[in-house]
Amino acid sequence: MPGPRVPGPRVPGPRVPGPRVPGPRERASRARRVARLGVFACIAVIAAATLRPLPAPPAPALAADPLPMFCLACSDLGGVDAMLNVLLFIPLGAAVAAATGRWGAALGVPIALSLAIEALQLTAITGRDASALDLLTNSIGGVIGAGLVMYRRTLLTPAPRTAHVLSLAAVAAAVAVMASTAALLRPSIPRMGLWGQWMPQRLAFEPYSGTVHDFRIDNILVPYQLVPESERLRQELLDGTTAAHVDFTSGAQPQRLAVIARVGSSVQEVLMIGAWRDALVFRTRLAAKDWGLRTPMIALPGALADSGVRMTADAGVRNQRWYATTKGASGVVARDVPFSVALGWTFFLPFDHPLSDADRWYSALWLAALAFPAAYWGARASRRGDAWIWSGTWWSLAVVMLAAALGLVPHLAHFAPAAGSEWLGLLTGSVGGGWAALRVTPRDFAAHSA
C-alpha cells in the first residue's frame, strides 16, 4: 500500500507571454502619426476643392468686372462661400495641432496654404477669383480647428464651474441662431427698378422651352421689360404677403433649375417661378440675401405637365407660409410650407435645393446639433463628485431654455408653432448631449498627453 504523497517543490512552467499593451507614449506617438497622415489628406482635399479650374462663364457674364481682391462681401453668395471656407479649413487646423501640439504650426500651416491658394487663383487658375474674404475665412477655420484640439480637455471634460459658463454660452448661441433665422426670413428688396423676365436663356439657368402668356404679381402686370410700377411692386413685396400668377404653356421638363418667369434686375433676383424636372419651384428675395446667404425655395412635385399643355401657376407668401398651386389638364396640385426657425441650415447650402417634405428631418437634425453642446455641458455642470444628477439644475435649465426658445421665437416672429419633428430633434440633441457627457472621462485623453 503506497504511503501518503508528499508534495515536492513547485517547478514553474514556461511563461506564456500575453498580448502586449502599448503604453501611453506609444499610443501618443501612433496618434501623431495618424494626425500627420490627416494633414496630408486635408491638404489634398483642399487643393482639389480650390485649385480645380472652373469652366468659362456664359457669354453675357464675360463682360462683368472681376471681383475686387480686397472686397469682403462682393459675390452673390459671399456668406455661403465664407462658411464653406471656414468648414473646409477646420480639419486642417485640427490635424496640424494634433500632429505637432504647437500653436505656431497649427496657425501657420493653414495661413500659408491659404496664401498659396489665393496667389495661384489670382495668377494661374482659370475661373477662380482670389479674395481677402477667402484668406480671412480660411484662417479662421484653421484657428477654430486648432483651438478644438488644443483645448479639447477644457471643452470635453470641463470643471463644473467652467461647464456652467459653456452651457449658458451654448444656449445663448442656439437661441441667437433661431432668432437670426427668423430675422433672415423677412422680405428684403433693395430700392431699384424691377424688370420682368420670362424664361431667360442667360445667367446660370437652363432654358425652358415653354411660353408665358401672362405674368402678374399682386395684380400688377409684369412685362418683359422694366415694370412701370416698380416702386409700388417693391412695396407690395415688402409687405410680407405676395401673390404671383403666371399663365403659360408648359415646355420640356428641364434636368436642372430653369426659370419660367422672374422679376428683379441683372444682378438681383426678387421673385422666381421656375421648373425643375416635373416640379414647379418658387422663391422670393429674403433678408438672408443681404448677407450673401442662399434663400430657401419650395418645390411642388408632379405639378408640371408634358410639353405643350396650357397651365396656370399661383405662388407666393401668406401668413408666414410659402404656397404654390398649379392648374392644368391633369387637375390641381397644391402645397404650402411654413416658415420655421429650424431652416437655418438652408442658408448655407452650396447648391440650389427645393424644400421637400423629407427635409423636415434635416431641420430636426439641425435643432439636435444646436441642442447637443448646451445639453452636454449642462450635464457636465451637474456633476457632484462621481455622481451625475440628471435632474440637476444646469442640464435641466439648459433643456428648459432651449425648449422655451423653440416655443417663443416662432410665436414672436408670427410663424406657425414648431412641428413635432422639430421638437423631436431638440429632444434628441438634449438627451444625446447628456448621454455623451456620461461617456467621456479625462482618461480618454491620457494617450494624447503623454
PDB file of N, CA and C in Angstrom, residues 157-222:
ATOM      1  N   THR A 157     -14.035  67.777 -21.037  1.00  0.00           N
ATOM      2  CA  THR A 157     -14.096  67.401 -19.615  1.00  0.00           C
ATOM      3  C   THR A 157     -13.874  68.640 -18.748  1.00  0.00           C
ATOM      4  N   PRO A 158     -14.739  69.639 -18.890  1.00  0.00           N
ATOM      5  CA  PRO A 158     -14.529  70.864 -18.110  1.00  0.00           C
ATOM      6  C   PRO A 158     -14.889  70.661 -16.644  1.00  0.00           C
ATOM      7  N   ALA A 159     -14.306  71.494 -15.812  1.00  0.00           N
ATOM      8  CA  ALA A 159     -14.726  71.534 -14.417  1.00  0.00           C
ATOM      9  C   ALA A 159     -16.159  72.049 -14.357  1.00  0.00           C
ATOM     10  N   PRO A 160     -16.921  71.687 -13.310  1.00  0.00           N
ATOM     11  CA  PRO A 160     -18.322  72.119 -13.237  1.00  0.00           C
ATOM     12  C   PRO A 160     -18.514  73.617 -13.428  1.00  0.00           C
ATOM     13  N   ARG A 161     -17.651  74.442 -12.827  1.00  0.00           N
ATOM     14  CA  ARG A 161     -17.826  75.883 -12.964  1.00  0.00           C
ATOM     15  C   ARG A 161     -17.636  76.323 -14.417  1.00  0.00           C
ATOM     16  N   THR A 162     -16.625  75.763 -15.081  1.00  0.00           N
ATOM     17  CA  THR A 162     -16.420  76.078 -16.495  1.00  0.00           C
ATOM     18  C   THR A 162     -17.572  75.563 -17.343  1.00  0.00           C
ATOM     19  N   ALA A 163     -18.074  74.384 -16.999  1.00  0.00           N
ATOM     20  CA  ALA A 163     -19.204  73.821 -17.745  1.00  0.00           C
ATOM     21  C   ALA A 163     -20.440  74.696 -17.628  1.00  0.00           C
ATOM     22  N   HIS A 164     -20.632  75.344 -16.460  1.00  0.00           N
ATOM     23  CA  HIS A 164     -21.754  76.272 -16.312  1.00  0.00           C
ATOM     24  C   HIS A 164     -21.694  77.344 -17.400  1.00  0.00           C
ATOM     25  N   VAL A 165     -20.519  77.958 -17.525  1.00  0.00           N
ATOM     26  CA  VAL A 165     -20.347  79.051 -18.482  1.00  0.00           C
ATOM     27  C   VAL A 165     -20.525  78.549 -19.914  1.00  0.00           C
ATOM     28  N   LEU A 166     -19.913  77.412 -20.232  1.00  0.00           N
ATOM     29  CA  LEU A 166     -20.027  76.869 -21.580  1.00  0.00           C
ATOM     30  C   LEU A 166     -21.467  76.513 -21.922  1.00  0.00           C
ATOM     31  N   SER A 167     -22.199  75.949 -20.964  1.00  0.00           N
ATOM     32  CA  SER A 167     -23.587  75.575 -21.220  1.00  0.00           C
ATOM     33  C   SER A 167     -24.443  76.802 -21.504  1.00  0.00           C
ATOM     34  N   LEU A 168     -24.287  77.839 -20.689  1.00  0.00           N
ATOM     35  CA  LEU A 168     -25.063  79.060 -20.911  1.00  0.00           C
ATOM     36  C   LEU A 168     -24.683  79.714 -22.238  1.00  0.00           C
ATOM     37  N   ALA A 169     -23.392  79.699 -22.582  1.00  0.00           N
ATOM     38  CA  ALA A 169     -22.967  80.262 -23.862  1.00  0.00           C
ATOM     39  C   ALA A 169     -23.560  79.478 -25.029  1.00  0.00           C
ATOM     40  N   ALA A 170     -23.620  78.147 -24.912  1.00  0.00           N
ATOM     41  CA  ALA A 170     -24.190  77.324 -25.977  1.00  0.00           C
ATOM     42  C   ALA A 170     -25.688  77.561 -26.115  1.00  0.00           C
ATOM     43  N   VAL A 171     -26.381  77.728 -24.985  1.00  0.00           N
ATOM     44  CA  VAL A 171     -27.811  78.048 -25.044  1.00  0.00           C
ATOM     45  C   VAL A 171     -28.010  79.391 -25.733  1.00  0.00           C
ATOM     46  N   ALA A 172     -27.213  80.387 -25.348  1.00  0.00           N
ATOM     47  CA  ALA A 172     -27.337  81.710 -25.960  1.00  0.00           C
ATOM     48  C   ALA A 172     -27.073  81.645 -27.462  1.00  0.00           C
ATOM     49  N   ALA A 173     -26.080  80.855 -27.867  1.00  0.00           N
ATOM     50  CA  ALA A 173     -25.785  80.716 -29.291  1.00  0.00           C
ATOM     51  C   ALA A 173     -26.940  80.053 -30.033  1.00  0.00           C
ATOM     52  N   ALA A 174     -27.535  79.008 -29.448  1.00  0.00           N
ATOM     53  CA  ALA A 174     -28.659  78.326 -30.094  1.00  0.00           C
ATOM     54  C   ALA A 174     -29.857  79.253 -30.238  1.00  0.00           C
ATOM     55  N   VAL A 175     -30.152  80.021 -29.196  1.00  0.00           N
ATOM     56  CA  VAL A 175     -31.268  80.971 -29.263  1.00  0.00           C
ATOM     57  C   VAL A 175     -30.977  82.043 -30.308  1.00  0.00           C
ATOM     58  N   ALA A 176     -29.723  82.506 -30.368  1.00  0.00           N
ATOM     59  CA  ALA A 176     -29.357  83.511 -31.361  1.00  0.00           C
ATOM     60  C   ALA A 176     -29.529  82.977 -32.781  1.00  0.00           C
ATOM     61  N   VAL A 177     -29.200  81.710 -32.999  1.00  0.00           N
ATOM     62  CA  VAL A 177     -29.375  81.110 -34.324  1.00  0.00           C
ATOM     63  C   VAL A 177     -30.855  81.062 -34.696  1.00  0.00           C
ATOM     64  N   MET A 178     -31.712  80.661 -33.753  1.00  0.00           N
ATOM     65  CA  MET A 178     -33.150  80.622 -34.031  1.00  0.00           C
ATOM     66  C   MET A 178     -33.683  82.017 -34.342  1.00  0.00           C
ATOM     67  N   ALA A 179     -33.310  83.005 -33.525  1.00  0.00           N
ATOM     68  CA  ALA A 179     -33.795  84.369 -33.735  1.00  0.00           C
ATOM     69  C   ALA A 179     -33.260  84.937 -35.046  1.00  0.00           C
ATOM     70  N   SER A 180     -31.996  84.660 -35.360  1.00  0.00           N
ATOM     71  CA  SER A 180     -31.423  85.144 -36.612  1.00  0.00           C
ATOM     72  C   SER A 180     -32.112  84.509 -37.812  1.00  0.00           C
ATOM     73  N   THR A 181     -32.451  83.234 -37.699  1.00  0.00           N
ATOM     74  CA  THR A 181     -33.166  82.568 -38.785  1.00  0.00           C
ATOM     75  C   THR A 181     -34.497  83.249 -39.051  1.00  0.00           C
ATOM     76  N   ALA A 182     -35.229  83.562 -37.987  1.00  0.00           N
ATOM     77  CA  ALA A 182     -36.499  84.264 -38.154  1.00  0.00           C
ATOM     78  C   ALA A 182     -36.291  85.617 -38.819  1.00  0.00           C
ATOM     79  N   ALA A 183     -35.243  86.340 -38.412  1.00  0.00           N
ATOM     80  CA  ALA A 183     -34.977  87.655 -38.992  1.00  0.00           C
ATOM     81  C   ALA A 183     -34.571  87.547 -40.459  1.00  0.00           C
ATOM     82  N   LEU A 184     -33.807  86.533 -40.811  1.00  0.00           N
ATOM     83  CA  LEU A 184     -33.332  86.374 -42.185  1.00  0.00           C
ATOM     84  C   LEU A 184     -34.422  85.895 -43.132  1.00  0.00           C
ATOM     85  N   LEU A 185     -35.547  85.439 -42.601  1.00  0.00           N
ATOM     86  CA  LEU A 185     -36.677  85.032 -43.445  1.00  0.00           C
ATOM     87  C   LEU A 185     -37.614  86.191 -43.755  1.00  0.00           C
ATOM     88  N   ARG A 186     -37.293  87.394 -43.305  1.00  0.00           N
ATOM     89  CA  ARG A 186     -38.090  88.568 -43.644  1.00  0.00           C
ATOM     90  C   ARG A 186     -37.843  88.955 -45.106  1.00  0.00           C
ATOM     91  N   PRO A 187     -38.843  89.531 -45.789  1.00  0.00           N
ATOM     92  CA  PRO A 187     -38.583  90.021 -47.148  1.00  0.00           C
ATOM     93  C   PRO A 187     -37.636  91.209 -47.120  1.00  0.00           C
ATOM     94  N   SER A 188     -36.776  91.292 -48.101  1.00  0.00           N
ATOM     95  CA  SER A 188     -35.822  92.394 -48.205  1.00  0.00           C
ATOM     96  C   SER A 188     -35.552  92.645 -49.678  1.00  0.00           C
ATOM     97  N   ILE A 189     -35.897  93.831 -50.148  1.00  0.00           N
ATOM     98  CA  ILE A 189     -35.744  94.168 -51.559  1.00  0.00           C
ATOM     99  C   ILE A 189     -35.089  95.539 -51.662  1.00  0.00           C
ATOM    100  N   PRO A 190     -33.909  95.640 -52.242  1.00  0.00           N
ATOM    101  CA  PRO A 190     -33.269  96.950 -52.400  1.00  0.00           C
ATOM    102  C   PRO A 190     -34.108  97.861 -53.294  1.00  0.00           C
ATOM    103  N   ARG A 191     -33.925  99.152 -53.106  1.00  0.00           N
ATOM    104  CA  ARG A 191     -34.620 100.121 -53.955  1.00  0.00           C
ATOM    105  C   ARG A 191     -33.962 100.117 -55.336  1.00  0.00           C
ATOM    106  N   MET A 192     -34.703  99.672 -56.323  1.00  0.00           N
ATOM    107  CA  MET A 192     -34.162  99.564 -57.682  1.00  0.00           C
ATOM    108  C   MET A 192     -35.321  99.412 -58.653  1.00  0.00           C
ATOM    109  N   GLY A 193     -35.033  99.594 -59.923  1.00  0.00           N
ATOM    110  CA  GLY A 193     -36.014  99.294 -60.943  1.00  0.00           C
ATOM    111  C   GLY A 193     -36.153  97.796 -61.121  1.00  0.00           C
ATOM    112  N   LEU A 194     -37.390  97.319 -61.206  1.00  0.00           N
ATOM    113  CA  LEU A 194     -37.657  95.888 -61.327  1.00  0.00           C
ATOM    114  C   LEU A 194     -37.984  95.550 -62.779  1.00  0.00           C
ATOM    115  N   TRP A 195     -37.361  94.500 -63.273  1.00  0.00           N
ATOM    116  CA  TRP A 195     -37.543  94.054 -64.642  1.00  0.00           C
ATOM    117  C   TRP A 195     -38.205  92.685 -64.649  1.00  0.00           C
ATOM    118  N   GLY A 196     -39.112  92.492 -65.578  1.00  0.00           N
ATOM    119  CA  GLY A 196     -39.702  91.182 -65.776  1.00  0.00           C
ATOM    120  C   GLY A 196     -38.897  90.391 -66.793  1.00  0.00           C
ATOM    121  N   GLN A 197     -38.748  89.107 -66.550  1.00  0.00           N
ATOM    122  CA  GLN A 197     -38.067  88.215 -67.485  1.00  0.00           C
ATOM    123  C   GLN A 197     -38.857  86.923 -67.570  1.00  0.00           C
ATOM    124  N   TRP A 198     -39.068  86.470 -68.786  1.00  0.00           N
ATOM    125  CA  TRP A 198     -39.800  85.232 -68.997  1.00  0.00           C
ATOM    126  C   TRP A 198     -38.855  84.225 -69.643  1.00  0.00           C
ATOM    127  N   MET A 199     -38.670  83.114 -68.962  1.00  0.00           N
ATOM    128  CA  MET A 199     -37.876  82.016 -69.498  1.00  0.00           C
ATOM    129  C   MET A 199     -36.557  82.522 -70.086  1.00  0.00           C
ATOM    130  N   PRO A 200     -35.716  83.185 -69.284  1.00  0.00           N
ATOM    131  CA  PRO A 200     -34.468  83.748 -69.809  1.00  0.00           C
ATOM    132  C   PRO A 200     -33.459  82.665 -70.155  1.00  0.00           C
ATOM    133  N   GLN A 201     -32.710  82.894 -71.205  1.00  0.00           N
ATOM    134  CA  GLN A 201     -31.642  81.976 -71.592  1.00  0.00           C
ATOM    135  C   GLN A 201     -30.301  82.628 -71.241  1.00  0.00           C
ATOM    136  N   ARG A 202     -30.157  83.000 -69.984  1.00  0.00           N
ATOM    137  CA  ARG A 202     -28.955  83.685 -69.531  1.00  0.00           C
ATOM    138  C   ARG A 202     -28.716  83.362 -68.062  1.00  0.00           C
ATOM    139  N   LEU A 203     -27.754  84.004 -67.469  1.00  0.00           N
ATOM    140  CA  LEU A 203     -27.362  83.757 -66.090  1.00  0.00           C
ATOM    141  C   LEU A 203     -26.989  82.278 -65.939  1.00  0.00           C
ATOM    142  N   ALA A 204     -27.363  81.655 -64.843  1.00  0.00           N
ATOM    143  CA  ALA A 204     -26.956  80.266 -64.601  1.00  0.00           C
ATOM    144  C   ALA A 204     -28.101  79.299 -64.822  1.00  0.00           C
ATOM    145  N   PHE A 205     -29.169  79.751 -65.464  1.00  0.00           N
ATOM    146  CA  PHE A 205     -30.355  78.917 -65.583  1.00  0.00           C
ATOM    147  C   PHE A 205     -30.373  78.155 -66.898  1.00  0.00           C
ATOM    148  N   GLU A 206     -30.968  76.986 -66.852  1.00  0.00           N
ATOM    149  CA  GLU A 206     -31.205  76.219 -68.067  1.00  0.00           C
ATOM    150  C   GLU A 206     -32.420  76.808 -68.778  1.00  0.00           C
ATOM    151  N   PRO A 207     -32.383  76.935 -70.103  1.00  0.00           N
ATOM    152  CA  PRO A 207     -33.544  77.477 -70.814  1.00  0.00           C
ATOM    153  C   PRO A 207     -34.763  76.577 -70.653  1.00  0.00           C
ATOM    154  N   TYR A 208     -35.927  77.209 -70.601  1.00  0.00           N
ATOM    155  CA  TYR A 208     -37.193  76.474 -70.540  1.00  0.00           C
ATOM    156  C   TYR A 208     -37.931  76.729 -71.844  1.00  0.00           C
ATOM    157  N   SER A 209     -38.430  75.679 -72.461  1.00  0.00           N
ATOM    158  CA  SER A 209     -38.947  75.784 -73.822  1.00  0.00           C
ATOM    159  C   SER A 209     -40.417  76.158 -73.900  1.00  0.00           C
ATOM    160  N   GLY A 210     -41.053  76.450 -72.774  1.00  0.00           N
ATOM    161  CA  GLY A 210     -42.461  76.812 -72.812  1.00  0.00           C
ATOM    162  C   GLY A 210     -42.666  78.260 -73.226  1.00  0.00           C
ATOM    163  N   THR A 211     -43.907  78.715 -73.095  1.00  0.00           N
ATOM    164  CA  THR A 211     -44.277  80.079 -73.481  1.00  0.00           C
ATOM    165  C   THR A 211     -45.124  80.706 -72.387  1.00  0.00           C
ATOM    166  N   VAL A 212     -44.747  81.894 -71.950  1.00  0.00           N
ATOM    167  CA  VAL A 212     -45.520  82.629 -70.954  1.00  0.00           C
ATOM    168  C   VAL A 212     -46.513  83.533 -71.668  1.00  0.00           C
ATOM    169  N   HIS A 213     -47.770  83.498 -71.226  1.00  0.00           N
ATOM    170  CA  HIS A 213     -48.807  84.344 -71.808  1.00  0.00           C
ATOM    171  C   HIS A 213     -49.152  85.530 -70.915  1.00  0.00           C
ATOM    172  N   ASP A 214     -49.014  85.365 -69.610  1.00  0.00           N
ATOM    173  CA  ASP A 214     -49.360  86.459 -68.698  1.00  0.00           C
ATOM    174  C   ASP A 214     -48.608  86.245 -67.379  1.00  0.00           C
ATOM    175  N   PHE A 215     -48.072  87.340 -66.825  1.00  0.00           N
ATOM    176  CA  PHE A 215     -47.313  87.270 -65.576  1.00  0.00           C
ATOM    177  C   PHE A 215     -47.693  88.477 -64.730  1.00  0.00           C
ATOM    178  N   ARG A 216     -48.220  88.204 -63.540  1.00  0.00           N
ATOM    179  CA  ARG A 216     -48.651  89.273 -62.639  1.00  0.00           C
ATOM    180  C   ARG A 216     -48.197  88.958 -61.216  1.00  0.00           C
ATOM    181  N   ILE A 217     -47.911  90.020 -60.464  1.00  0.00           N
ATOM    182  CA  ILE A 217     -47.593  89.911 -59.046  1.00  0.00           C
ATOM    183  C   ILE A 217     -48.465  90.910 -58.303  1.00  0.00           C
ATOM    184  N   ASP A 218     -49.282  90.410 -57.387  1.00  0.00           N
ATOM    185  CA  ASP A 218     -50.224  91.256 -56.643  1.00  0.00           C
ATOM    186  C   ASP A 218     -51.047  92.111 -57.597  1.00  0.00           C
ATOM    187  N   ASN A 219     -51.512  91.467 -58.680  1.00  0.00           N
ATOM    188  CA  ASN A 219     -52.347  92.103 -59.702  1.00  0.00           C
ATOM    189  C   ASN A 219     -51.642  93.214 -60.466  1.00  0.00           C
ATOM    190  N   ILE A 220     -50.340  93.292 -60.372  1.00  0.00           N
ATOM    191  CA  ILE A 220     -49.560  94.248 -61.154  1.00  0.00           C
ATOM    192  C   ILE A 220     -48.957  93.503 -62.340  1.00  0.00           C
ATOM    193  N   LEU A 221     -49.264  93.952 -63.551  1.00  0.00           N
ATOM    194  CA  LEU A 221     -48.755  93.306 -64.751  1.00  0.00           C
ATOM    195  C   LEU A 221     -47.233  93.448 -64.814  1.00  0.00           C
ATOM    196  N   VAL A 222     -46.564  92.326 -65.051  1.00  0.00           N
ATOM    197  CA  VAL A 222     -45.102  92.319 -65.154  1.00  0.00           C
ATOM    198  C   VAL A 222     -44.743  92.053 -66.614  1.00  0.00           C
TER     199      VAL A 222
END
